[in-house]
mmCIF file of C-alpha atoms and ligand atoms in Angstrom:
data_model
loop_
_atom_site.group_PDB
_atom_site.id
_atom_site.type_symbol
_atom_site.label_atom_id
_atom_site.label_comp_id
_atom_site.label_asym_id
_atom_site.label_seq_id
_atom_site.Cartn_x
_atom_site.Cartn_y
_atom_site.Cartn_z
ATOM 1 C CA GLY A 125 12.175 -3.819 24.077
ATOM 2 C CA ASN A 126 11.842 -1.815 20.901
ATOM 3 C CA ASP A 127 9.329 0.818 21.960
ATOM 4 C CA SER A 128 10.881 3.823 20.260
ATOM 5 C CA GLU A 129 9.781 2.451 16.925
ATOM 6 C CA VAL A 130 6.267 1.912 18.232
ATOM 7 C CA ASN A 131 6.077 5.433 19.684
ATOM 8 C CA GLU A 132 7.186 6.979 16.458
ATOM 9 C CA VAL A 133 4.406 5.212 14.639
ATOM 10 C CA ALA A 134 1.935 6.387 17.287
ATOM 11 C CA LYS A 135 2.255 9.992 16.065
ATOM 12 C CA GLU A 136 0.653 9.148 12.762
ATOM 13 C CA SER A 137 -3.058 9.087 12.159
ATOM 14 C CA LEU A 138 -2.914 6.553 9.353
ATOM 15 C CA ARG A 139 -1.975 2.958 9.929
ATOM 16 C CA SER A 140 0.334 0.973 7.644
ATOM 17 C CA PRO A 141 -1.357 -0.681 4.675
ATOM 18 C CA ILE A 142 -1.246 -4.473 4.631
ATOM 19 C CA CYS A 143 -0.095 -6.030 1.399
ATOM 20 C CA CYS A 144 -0.030 -9.629 0.248
ATOM 21 C CA ILE A 145 1.621 -11.269 -2.737
ATOM 22 C CA MET A 146 -0.341 -13.633 -4.967
ATOM 23 C CA GLY A 147 0.103 -15.407 -8.276
ATOM 24 C CA HIS A 148 0.964 -18.626 -10.060
ATOM 25 C CA VAL A 149 3.683 -20.911 -8.685
ATOM 26 C CA ASP A 150 7.236 -20.025 -9.800
ATOM 27 C CA THR A 151 6.368 -16.504 -10.949
ATOM 28 C CA GLY A 152 8.772 -15.198 -8.279
ATOM 29 C CA LYS A 153 6.581 -14.340 -5.271
ATOM 30 C CA THR A 154 9.173 -15.525 -2.774
ATOM 31 C CA LYS A 155 12.063 -14.028 -4.682
ATOM 32 C CA LEU A 156 10.263 -10.702 -4.975
ATOM 33 C CA LEU A 157 9.789 -10.589 -1.248
ATOM 34 C CA ASP A 158 13.443 -11.511 -0.695
ATOM 35 C CA CYS A 159 14.416 -8.772 -3.074
ATOM 36 C CA ILE A 160 12.394 -5.977 -1.485
ATOM 37 C CA ARG A 161 13.478 -7.171 1.932
ATOM 38 C CA GLY A 162 17.110 -7.868 1.213
ATOM 39 C CA THR A 163 18.533 -4.837 -0.512
ATOM 40 C CA ASN A 164 18.714 -2.405 2.312
ATOM 41 C CA VAL A 165 19.735 -4.827 4.957
ATOM 42 C CA GLN A 166 22.737 -5.876 2.911
ATOM 43 C CA GLU A 167 23.653 -2.351 1.918
ATOM 44 C CA GLY A 168 23.046 -0.969 5.378
ATOM 45 C CA GLU A 169 20.977 1.950 4.089
ATOM 46 C CA ALA A 170 18.050 3.491 5.948
ATOM 47 C CA GLY A 171 17.333 0.054 7.363
ATOM 48 C CA GLY A 172 14.692 -0.330 10.017
ATOM 49 C CA ILE A 173 13.135 -3.271 8.248
ATOM 50 C CA THR A 174 11.876 -5.736 10.790
ATOM 51 C CA GLN A 175 10.798 -9.242 10.182
ATOM 52 C CA GLN A 176 7.571 -9.747 12.043
ATOM 53 C CA ILE A 177 5.938 -13.057 12.659
ATOM 54 C CA GLY A 178 4.697 -14.018 9.214
ATOM 55 C CA ALA A 179 5.265 -10.590 7.720
ATOM 56 C CA THR A 180 7.886 -7.983 6.944
ATOM 57 C CA TYR A 181 7.500 -4.402 8.080
ATOM 58 C CA PHE A 182 8.991 -1.625 5.951
ATOM 59 C CA PRO A 183 9.116 1.743 7.726
ATOM 60 C CA ALA A 184 8.324 4.786 5.554
ATOM 61 C CA GLU A 185 11.911 6.084 5.933
ATOM 62 C CA ASN A 186 13.170 2.908 4.347
ATOM 63 C CA ILE A 187 10.764 3.203 1.436
ATOM 64 C CA ARG A 188 11.679 6.879 0.995
ATOM 65 C CA GLU A 189 15.367 6.008 0.844
ATOM 66 C CA ARG A 190 14.826 3.345 -1.779
ATOM 67 C CA THR A 191 12.551 5.421 -3.979
ATOM 68 C CA LYS A 192 14.337 8.766 -3.851
ATOM 69 C CA GLU A 193 15.865 8.305 -7.295
ATOM 70 C CA LEU A 194 12.415 7.600 -8.707
ATOM 71 C CA ARG A 195 10.579 10.442 -6.946
ATOM 72 C CA PRO A 196 12.634 12.497 -4.489
ATOM 73 C CA ASP A 197 9.611 14.622 -3.542
ATOM 74 C CA ALA A 198 7.216 11.760 -2.731
ATOM 75 C CA LYS A 199 5.163 12.473 0.395
ATOM 76 C CA LEU A 200 4.625 9.335 2.427
ATOM 77 C CA LYS A 201 1.747 9.688 4.867
ATOM 78 C CA VAL A 202 1.624 6.145 6.189
ATOM 79 C CA PRO A 203 4.062 4.959 8.865
ATOM 80 C CA GLY A 204 5.156 2.028 6.728
ATOM 81 C CA LEU A 205 4.049 -0.996 4.778
ATOM 82 C CA LEU A 206 3.362 -4.450 6.152
ATOM 83 C CA VAL A 207 3.936 -7.218 3.627
ATOM 84 C CA ILE A 208 2.575 -10.633 4.535
ATOM 85 C CA ASP A 209 5.210 -13.330 4.002
ATOM 86 C CA THR A 210 3.072 -16.352 3.518
ATOM 87 C CA PRO A 211 0.941 -15.914 0.419
ATOM 88 C CA GLY A 212 0.091 -19.574 0.147
ATOM 89 C CA HIS A 213 -0.635 -19.945 3.813
ATOM 90 C CA GLU A 214 -3.525 -22.210 4.675
ATOM 91 C CA SER A 215 -5.276 -19.746 6.924
ATOM 92 C CA PHE A 216 -5.134 -17.233 4.106
ATOM 93 C CA SER A 217 -7.349 -19.281 1.860
ATOM 94 C CA ASN A 218 -9.497 -19.774 4.924
ATOM 95 C CA LEU A 219 -9.482 -16.035 5.565
ATOM 96 C CA ARG A 220 -10.160 -15.221 1.964
ATOM 97 C CA SER A 221 -13.122 -17.505 1.754
ATOM 98 C CA ARG A 222 -14.443 -15.966 4.976
ATOM 99 C CA GLY A 223 -14.330 -12.552 3.363
ATOM 100 C CA SER A 224 -11.909 -11.094 5.864
ATOM 101 C CA ASN A 225 -10.531 -7.636 5.242
ATOM 102 C CA LEU A 226 -7.017 -8.642 6.060
ATOM 103 C CA CYS A 227 -5.163 -7.282 3.039
ATOM 104 C CA ASP A 228 -5.659 -3.730 1.861
ATOM 105 C CA ILE A 229 -3.766 -4.224 -1.334
ATOM 106 C CA ALA A 230 -2.218 -7.125 -3.218
ATOM 107 C CA ILE A 231 0.613 -7.672 -5.647
ATOM 108 C CA LEU A 232 -0.419 -10.089 -8.391
ATOM 109 C CA VAL A 233 2.787 -11.526 -9.823
ATOM 110 C CA VAL A 234 2.911 -12.538 -13.502
ATOM 111 C CA ASP A 235 5.961 -14.036 -15.221
ATOM 112 C CA ILE A 236 6.635 -11.916 -18.316
ATOM 113 C CA MET A 237 7.833 -14.999 -20.204
ATOM 114 C CA HIS A 238 4.665 -17.008 -19.409
ATOM 115 C CA GLY A 239 1.858 -14.474 -19.233
ATOM 116 C CA LEU A 240 -1.344 -15.381 -17.365
ATOM 117 C CA GLU A 241 -1.393 -18.898 -15.906
ATOM 118 C CA PRO A 242 -4.167 -20.890 -14.183
ATOM 119 C CA GLN A 243 -3.354 -19.706 -10.644
ATOM 120 C CA THR A 244 -2.987 -16.128 -11.866
ATOM 121 C CA ILE A 245 -6.607 -16.276 -12.967
ATOM 122 C CA GLU A 246 -7.621 -17.971 -9.722
ATOM 123 C CA SER A 247 -5.930 -15.223 -7.693
ATOM 124 C CA LEU A 248 -7.451 -12.582 -9.927
ATOM 125 C CA ASN A 249 -10.928 -13.942 -9.326
ATOM 126 C CA LEU A 250 -10.390 -14.046 -5.569
ATOM 127 C CA LEU A 251 -9.213 -10.437 -5.571
ATOM 128 C CA ARG A 252 -12.179 -9.311 -7.615
ATOM 129 C CA LYS A 253 -14.629 -11.217 -5.448
ATOM 130 C CA ARG A 254 -13.149 -9.588 -2.374
ATOM 131 C CA ASN A 255 -12.945 -6.184 -4.025
ATOM 132 C CA THR A 256 -9.281 -5.969 -3.041
ATOM 133 C CA GLU A 257 -7.153 -3.462 -4.903
ATOM 134 C CA PHE A 258 -4.100 -4.903 -6.575
ATOM 135 C CA ILE A 259 -1.246 -4.091 -8.862
ATOM 136 C CA VAL A 260 0.405 -6.454 -11.293
ATOM 137 C CA ALA A 261 4.140 -7.098 -10.960
ATOM 138 C CA LEU A 262 5.246 -8.240 -14.418
ATOM 139 C CA ASN A 263 8.255 -10.110 -13.136
ATOM 140 C CA LYS A 264 11.453 -11.567 -14.631
ATOM 141 C CA VAL A 265 12.091 -8.733 -17.115
ATOM 142 C CA ASP A 266 15.778 -9.646 -16.810
ATOM 143 C CA ARG A 267 14.980 -12.794 -18.778
ATOM 144 C CA LEU A 268 14.258 -10.825 -21.940
ATOM 145 C CA TYR A 269 16.961 -11.767 -24.426
ATOM 146 C CA GLY A 270 19.871 -9.330 -24.152
ATOM 147 C CA TRP A 271 18.602 -7.499 -21.022
ATOM 148 C CA LYS A 272 21.248 -5.209 -19.529
ATOM 149 C CA THR A 273 21.227 -5.310 -15.747
ATOM 150 C CA CYS A 274 20.601 -1.968 -13.989
ATOM 151 C CA LYS A 275 20.554 -3.044 -10.380
ATOM 152 C CA ASN A 276 17.575 -1.661 -8.415
ATOM 153 C CA ALA A 277 16.883 1.016 -11.042
ATOM 154 C CA PRO A 278 13.464 2.580 -11.613
ATOM 155 C CA ILE A 279 11.931 0.710 -14.554
ATOM 156 C CA GLU A 280 11.765 3.620 -17.014
ATOM 157 C CA LYS A 281 15.447 4.277 -16.488
ATOM 158 C CA ALA A 282 16.251 0.583 -16.968
ATOM 159 C CA LEU A 283 14.174 0.393 -20.158
ATOM 160 C CA ALA A 284 15.843 3.502 -21.562
ATOM 161 C CA LEU A 285 19.199 1.703 -21.302
ATOM 162 C CA GLN A 286 18.078 -1.390 -23.237
ATOM 163 C CA SER A 287 18.731 -2.118 -26.893
ATOM 164 C CA LYS A 288 15.982 -1.633 -29.447
ATOM 165 C CA ASP A 289 15.425 -5.395 -29.712
ATOM 166 C CA VAL A 290 14.916 -5.768 -25.980
ATOM 167 C CA VAL A 291 12.415 -2.902 -25.971
ATOM 168 C CA ILE A 292 10.548 -4.489 -28.878
ATOM 169 C CA GLU A 293 10.331 -7.845 -27.080
ATOM 170 C CA PHE A 294 9.298 -6.120 -23.870
ATOM 171 C CA ASN A 295 6.491 -4.216 -25.597
ATOM 172 C CA MET A 296 5.302 -7.322 -27.393
ATOM 173 C CA ARG A 297 5.099 -9.351 -24.181
ATOM 174 C CA LEU A 298 3.503 -6.483 -22.288
ATOM 175 C CA THR A 299 0.847 -6.142 -24.979
ATOM 176 C CA GLN A 300 0.189 -9.889 -24.814
ATOM 177 C CA VAL A 301 -0.344 -9.741 -21.069
ATOM 178 C CA ILE A 302 -2.638 -6.708 -21.389
ATOM 179 C CA THR A 303 -4.664 -8.653 -23.986
ATOM 180 C CA GLN A 304 -4.863 -11.692 -21.701
ATOM 181 C CA PHE A 305 -6.161 -9.525 -18.863
ATOM 182 C CA LYS A 306 -8.666 -8.020 -21.257
ATOM 183 C CA GLU A 307 -9.899 -11.542 -22.010
ATOM 184 C CA GLN A 308 -10.559 -11.814 -18.273
ATOM 185 C CA GLY A 309 -12.581 -8.609 -18.472
ATOM 186 C CA LEU A 310 -9.925 -6.432 -16.910
ATOM 187 C CA ASN A 311 -8.287 -3.266 -18.211
ATOM 188 C CA THR A 312 -4.596 -2.984 -17.418
ATOM 189 C CA GLU A 313 -1.854 -0.570 -18.431
ATOM 190 C CA ILE A 314 1.792 -0.017 -17.578
ATOM 191 C CA TYR A 315 1.614 2.124 -14.458
ATOM 192 C CA TYR A 316 3.236 5.322 -15.700
ATOM 193 C CA LYS A 317 0.818 5.498 -18.598
ATOM 194 C CA ASN A 318 -2.224 4.661 -16.500
ATOM 195 C CA LYS A 319 -4.371 7.770 -16.301
ATOM 196 C CA GLU A 320 -7.495 5.985 -15.073
ATOM 197 C CA MET A 321 -6.324 4.555 -11.775
ATOM 198 C CA GLY A 322 -9.222 2.658 -10.309
ATOM 199 C CA ASP A 323 -10.826 1.566 -13.570
ATOM 200 C CA THR A 324 -7.595 0.428 -15.136
ATOM 201 C CA PHE A 325 -5.201 -1.688 -13.120
ATOM 202 C CA SER A 326 -1.516 -0.880 -13.175
ATOM 203 C CA ILE A 327 1.337 -3.094 -14.289
ATOM 204 C CA VAL A 328 4.803 -2.588 -12.805
ATOM 205 C CA PRO A 329 7.570 -4.484 -14.639
ATOM 206 C CA THR A 330 10.093 -5.934 -12.184
ATOM 207 C CA SER A 331 13.053 -8.219 -11.773
ATOM 208 C CA ALA A 332 13.303 -9.968 -8.449
ATOM 209 C CA ILE A 333 16.860 -10.970 -9.316
ATOM 210 C CA SER A 334 18.406 -7.623 -10.212
ATOM 211 C CA GLY A 335 15.836 -5.287 -8.669
ATOM 212 C CA GLU A 336 14.727 -3.226 -11.679
ATOM 213 C CA GLY A 337 11.263 -1.815 -11.019
ATOM 214 C CA ILE A 338 11.334 -2.551 -7.283
ATOM 215 C CA PRO A 339 11.422 1.190 -6.359
ATOM 216 C CA ASP A 340 8.387 1.674 -8.610
ATOM 217 C CA LEU A 341 6.549 -1.216 -6.967
ATOM 218 C CA LEU A 342 7.169 0.032 -3.426
ATOM 219 C CA LEU A 343 6.306 3.632 -4.181
ATOM 220 C CA TYR A 344 3.195 2.747 -6.123
ATOM 221 C CA LEU A 345 1.897 0.512 -3.327
ATOM 222 C CA VAL A 346 2.295 3.238 -0.731
ATOM 223 C CA MET A 347 1.147 6.207 -2.810
ATOM 224 C CA TRP A 348 -1.898 4.405 -4.095
ATOM 225 C CA SER A 349 -2.932 3.098 -0.682
ATOM 226 C CA GLN A 350 -2.657 6.466 1.006
ATOM 227 C CA LYS A 351 -4.447 8.210 -1.842
ATOM 228 C CA THR A 352 -7.418 5.899 -2.266
ATOM 229 C CA MET A 353 -7.838 4.197 1.127
ATOM 230 C CA VAL A 354 -7.717 7.023 3.630
ATOM 231 C CA GLU A 355 -10.877 5.899 5.384
ATOM 232 C CA LYS A 356 -9.787 2.283 5.649
ATOM 233 C CA LEU A 357 -6.314 3.270 6.818
ATOM 234 C CA THR A 358 -7.424 5.780 9.428
ATOM 235 C CA PHE A 359 -6.193 4.648 12.784
ATOM 236 C CA VAL A 360 -8.888 3.685 15.306
ATOM 237 C CA ASP A 361 -8.698 2.615 18.943
ATOM 238 C CA LYS A 362 -10.885 -0.427 18.513
ATOM 239 C CA VAL A 363 -8.722 -3.463 17.960
ATOM 240 C CA GLN A 364 -9.215 -5.358 14.727
ATOM 241 C CA CYS A 365 -7.151 -8.508 14.821
ATOM 242 C CA THR A 366 -7.059 -11.877 13.055
ATOM 243 C CA VAL A 367 -5.432 -15.120 14.165
ATOM 244 C CA LEU A 368 -3.065 -16.384 11.509
ATOM 245 C CA GLU A 369 -1.643 -19.459 13.160
ATOM 246 C CA VAL A 370 -1.746 -21.414 16.409
ATOM 247 C CA LYS A 371 1.668 -22.810 17.344
ATOM 248 C CA VAL A 372 3.369 -24.529 20.241
ATOM 249 C CA ILE A 373 6.693 -22.812 20.961
ATOM 250 C CA PRO A 374 9.123 -24.387 23.423
ATOM 251 C CA GLY A 375 9.279 -22.199 26.512
ATOM 252 C CA HIS A 376 6.115 -20.291 25.593
ATOM 253 C CA GLY A 377 3.469 -23.008 25.355
ATOM 254 C CA THR A 378 0.693 -22.559 22.809
ATOM 255 C CA THR A 379 0.969 -19.165 21.138
ATOM 256 C CA ILE A 380 -1.041 -17.412 18.466
ATOM 257 C CA ASP A 381 0.383 -15.435 15.570
ATOM 258 C CA VAL A 382 -1.959 -12.610 14.717
ATOM 259 C CA VAL A 383 -2.279 -9.795 12.227
ATOM 260 C CA LEU A 384 -3.187 -6.625 14.069
ATOM 261 C CA VAL A 385 -5.088 -4.809 11.332
ATOM 262 C CA ASN A 386 -6.075 -1.751 13.364
ATOM 263 C CA GLY A 387 -5.854 -0.449 16.934
ATOM 264 C CA VAL A 388 -3.271 -1.069 19.668
ATOM 265 C CA LEU A 389 -2.557 -4.228 21.651
ATOM 266 C CA HIS A 390 -0.913 -4.041 25.086
ATOM 267 C CA GLU A 391 0.705 -6.519 27.398
ATOM 268 C CA GLY A 392 -1.874 -7.385 30.016
ATOM 269 C CA ASP A 393 -4.883 -6.768 27.751
ATOM 270 C CA GLN A 394 -7.837 -9.057 28.394
ATOM 271 C CA ILE A 395 -8.680 -10.812 25.166
ATOM 272 C CA VAL A 396 -11.325 -13.115 23.791
ATOM 273 C CA ALA A 397 -10.173 -15.574 21.172
ATOM 274 C CA CYS A 398 -12.338 -18.046 19.328
ATOM 275 C CA GLY A 399 -11.762 -21.616 20.413
ATOM 276 C CA SER A 400 -13.001 -24.901 19.007
ATOM 277 C CA GLN A 401 -14.561 -25.582 22.437
ATOM 278 C CA GLY A 402 -15.961 -22.104 22.978
ATOM 279 C CA PRO A 403 -14.644 -18.589 23.587
ATOM 280 C CA ILE A 404 -11.201 -18.341 25.201
ATOM 281 C CA ILE A 405 -10.869 -15.516 27.685
ATOM 282 C CA THR A 406 -7.321 -14.793 28.695
ATOM 283 C CA THR A 407 -4.698 -12.126 29.365
ATOM 284 C CA VAL A 408 -1.896 -11.182 26.974
ATOM 285 C CA ARG A 409 1.307 -12.323 28.674
ATOM 286 C CA SER A 410 3.665 -11.053 26.014
ATOM 287 C CA LEU A 411 3.693 -9.489 22.570
ATOM 288 C CA LEU A 412 6.579 -10.794 20.504
ATOM 289 C CA THR A 413 8.188 -10.108 17.164
ATOM 290 C CA ARG A 414 11.282 -11.591 15.639
ATOM 291 C CA HIS A 415 14.542 -9.759 16.019
ATOM 292 C CA PRO A 416 15.460 -7.333 13.234
ATOM 293 C CA MET A 417 16.903 -8.986 10.141
ATOM 294 C CA LYS A 418 20.505 -8.421 11.073
ATOM 295 C CA GLU A 419 20.082 -10.349 14.274
ATOM 296 C CA LEU A 420 18.411 -13.385 12.777
ATOM 297 C CA ARG A 421 21.354 -15.489 13.832
ATOM 298 C CA VAL A 422 20.231 -14.994 17.421
ATOM 299 C CA LYS A 423 18.235 -18.174 17.292
ATOM 300 C CA GLY A 424 14.986 -18.735 19.099
ATOM 301 C CA THR A 425 14.763 -15.319 20.672
ATOM 302 C CA TYR A 426 12.028 -12.782 20.297
ATOM 303 C CA GLN A 427 11.706 -9.092 20.888
ATOM 304 C CA HIS A 428 9.208 -8.104 23.567
ATOM 305 C CA HIS A 429 6.911 -5.097 23.175
ATOM 306 C CA ARG A 430 4.829 -3.397 25.846
ATOM 307 C CA GLU A 431 2.420 -2.320 23.144
ATOM 308 C CA VAL A 432 2.096 -2.718 19.397
ATOM 309 C CA LYS A 433 0.249 -0.425 17.047
ATOM 310 C CA ALA A 434 -1.371 -1.529 13.774
ATOM 311 C CA ALA A 435 -0.649 -2.730 11.310
ATOM 312 C CA GLN A 436 1.738 -5.418 12.522
ATOM 313 C CA CYS A 437 2.053 -9.170 12.779
ATOM 314 C CA ILE A 438 2.791 -10.406 16.279
ATOM 315 C CA LYS A 439 3.043 -13.513 18.335
ATOM 316 C CA ILE A 440 0.888 -13.475 21.464
ATOM 317 C CA THR A 441 1.655 -15.683 24.420
ATOM 318 C CA ALA A 442 -1.101 -16.297 26.947
ATOM 319 C CA GLN A 443 -2.654 -19.060 29.016
ATOM 320 C CA GLY A 444 -5.251 -21.360 27.538
ATOM 321 C CA LEU A 445 -4.707 -20.861 23.832
ATOM 322 C CA GLU A 446 -4.588 -24.604 23.071
ATOM 323 C CA HIS A 447 -7.916 -24.666 21.235
ATOM 324 C CA ALA A 448 -7.646 -21.307 19.465
ATOM 325 C CA VAL A 449 -8.754 -21.447 15.832
ATOM 326 C CA ALA A 450 -6.727 -19.957 12.993
ATOM 327 C CA GLY A 451 -8.577 -17.619 10.677
ATOM 328 C CA THR A 452 -10.891 -16.199 13.342
ATOM 329 C CA SER A 453 -10.924 -12.776 14.942
ATOM 330 C CA LEU A 454 -9.654 -11.754 18.328
ATOM 331 C CA HIS A 455 -11.235 -9.138 20.572
ATOM 332 C CA VAL A 456 -10.038 -6.989 23.431
ATOM 333 C CA ILE A 457 -12.265 -6.582 26.447
ATOM 334 C CA GLY A 458 -12.471 -2.880 27.282
ATOM 335 C CA PRO A 459 -11.736 -1.409 30.732
ATOM 336 C CA ASP A 460 -15.437 -0.551 31.268
ATOM 337 C CA VAL A 461 -16.358 -4.213 31.615
ATOM 338 C CA ASP A 462 -16.545 -5.626 35.157
ATOM 339 C CA VAL A 463 -13.811 -8.216 35.335
ATOM 340 C CA GLY A 464 -15.226 -10.353 38.140
ATOM 341 C CA THR A 465 -15.582 -13.857 36.785
ATOM 342 C CA PRO A 466 -15.261 -15.530 33.395
ATOM 343 C CA MET A 467 -19.068 -15.871 33.314
ATOM 344 C CA CYS A 468 -19.343 -12.148 33.744
ATOM 345 C CA PHE A 469 -17.157 -11.649 30.700
ATOM 346 C CA LEU A 470 -19.349 -13.924 28.674
ATOM 347 C CA LYS A 471 -22.458 -12.068 29.794
ATOM 348 C CA GLU A 472 -20.912 -8.701 29.059
ATOM 349 C CA ILE A 473 -19.722 -9.899 25.708
ATOM 350 C CA GLY A 474 -23.224 -11.087 24.960
ATOM 351 C CA LYS A 475 -24.661 -7.738 26.073
ATOM 352 C CA SER A 476 -22.288 -5.633 24.063
ATOM 353 C CA ARG A 477 -22.870 -8.053 21.204
ATOM 354 C CA VAL A 478 -19.226 -8.631 20.538
ATOM 355 C CA PHE A 479 -19.057 -11.077 17.680
ATOM 356 C CA VAL A 480 -17.465 -14.253 18.941
ATOM 357 C CA ASP A 481 -16.742 -16.467 16.028
ATOM 358 C CA LEU A 482 -16.768 -20.198 16.740
ATOM 359 C CA GLY A 483 -14.974 -22.705 14.574
ATOM 360 C CA ARG A 484 -14.365 -22.429 10.886
HETATM 361 P P1 GDP B 181 7.150 -18.518 -6.259
HETATM 362 O O1 GDP B 181 6.777 -19.955 -6.428
HETATM 363 O O2 GDP B 181 6.177 -17.619 -6.970
HETATM 364 O O3 GDP B 181 7.400 -18.094 -4.847
HETATM 365 O O4 GDP B 181 8.516 -18.327 -7.104
HETATM 366 P P2 GDP B 181 10.016 -18.230 -6.567
HETATM 367 O O5 GDP B 181 10.271 -16.932 -5.919
HETATM 368 O O6 GDP B 181 10.357 -19.455 -5.799
HETATM 369 O O7 GDP B 181 10.800 -18.234 -7.951
HETATM 370 C C1 GDP B 181 10.746 -19.314 -8.836
HETATM 371 C C2 GDP B 181 12.007 -19.357 -9.682
HETATM 372 O O8 GDP B 181 12.098 -18.223 -10.519
HETATM 373 C C3 GDP B 181 13.291 -19.360 -8.843
HETATM 374 O O9 GDP B 181 14.223 -20.183 -9.468
HETATM 375 C C4 GDP B 181 13.737 -17.910 -8.870
HETATM 376 O O10 GDP B 181 15.120 -17.764 -8.704
HETATM 377 C C5 GDP B 181 13.290 -17.499 -10.262
HETATM 378 N N1 GDP B 181 12.971 -16.055 -10.322
HETATM 379 C C6 GDP B 181 12.136 -15.375 -9.525
HETATM 380 N N2 GDP B 181 12.081 -14.085 -9.874
HETATM 381 C C7 GDP B 181 12.916 -13.943 -10.926
HETATM 382 C C8 GDP B 181 13.304 -12.832 -11.751
HETATM 383 O O11 GDP B 181 12.852 -11.686 -11.586
HETATM 384 N N3 GDP B 181 14.199 -13.089 -12.767
HETATM 385 C C9 GDP B 181 14.699 -14.347 -12.999
HETATM 386 N N4 GDP B 181 15.569 -14.490 -13.989
HETATM 387 N N5 GDP B 181 14.362 -15.383 -12.224
HETATM 388 C C10 GDP B 181 13.483 -15.205 -11.217
#
C-alpha cells in the first residue's frame, strides 16, 4: 500500500482543490497537462506526483519545489492539487449540466495565436453558469516570432529575456485577447497586474512545450484556491463523491472510477451507488489508484489503499456495480445505521433522507 502519503495528508485541515482544464480543441489542454505532469518526473525532483484514475495528484511539496524560483516564500496550506485528466470526458458534460460541484477551479486554455474560439466561449459560458472560478492560460507563447526558449521559467523572467519585437507582439496579442473577453462581458488582466482578483479574471501566459509560465500557473491555482475558497476546501467527515465512469476491468469485474471531493473512503465501507435499476447497496472491496508515474510500465497493476482522503480520484471495486450510473453521487452508510438487511438500509436511507439519485 501507499498509506504514508495518505496519513501525511490527514494532518491537514484543508483538502486539495480540484482543477479541470477546458478550452477549444488544439489549444494545448493535453500538452499543458503533460507539461505540468512531466517535468519533475523526468528530472527526478521533489516528485511524489501520482497518476490517479482519471486525474493527476500534485503534492504541495512538488508544487513548492517547482515554484521556488518564482516565490520562495509561498505558503501552501493545501495538501496538494488534483487535476482532472479528462476535460472532454462524457460524464463531465453530464456532470456540468447537472450542476455538480466537482471542480473548484478551472484552467481555460486560449491559444495566443488564435485568441477566443467557439469552444472557448462555450467553456466560458459553462463556467459562468456554474459560478466556477477560473484562470486563463494564454498558451503557445513560444510560437511568437523570435521567442527565446527559457525552459520552465516564470513568465516575467522569460519575457524580460525577449527581444523588443517579441514583447511588442506579445502585448498586441494579449491586448486582443483582453478585448475579446471584454466583448463577452468579462474583465481580464495579466495576473501580475491584476489588483482586483475576483472581479477581474487573471491571464497566465504559458508554453506547454518549453514550460514558460508553468510555475506561475501552478502557484496561482494553489494560492488563489486557498485564499478564496477556505470554506469549500475545509475538510469534512461526510463523504462527497461522484461517479466518473463505470468500467469492466479483467480480474476486478465491474468497477467505478470516482472523484472523492471531500471526506474519507475506507476499504469495507458500506456504500450506496445510484443504479439504473435502483439503488445499489454494496461494500467497498478495494480502493485502487494507478502506480506512480515512474512505474507505469508495470502494466495492469494498481496500488491498494486502506483509506483515501479527499480530494482524490480512485477506482472502487465492489460487488453488484453492473448498473451503476456515471455522473451520479455515491454515499457512505454511517456506522449508526442497523445493517440487518438490504431493506433496512433502504428504510434507513429514506428516514435519514439521503439523496439517492436515480438515472441521468
Ligand atoms: P488539445 O486539443 O487542447 O488537448 O491540444 P493538444 O494538447 O493536443 O495540442 C494541440 C497541438 O498544439 C499539438 O500539436 C501540440 O503539440 C501543440 N501545442 C500545445 N501546446 C503548445 C505550446 O505551448 N506551444 C506550441 N508551439 N505548440 C503547442
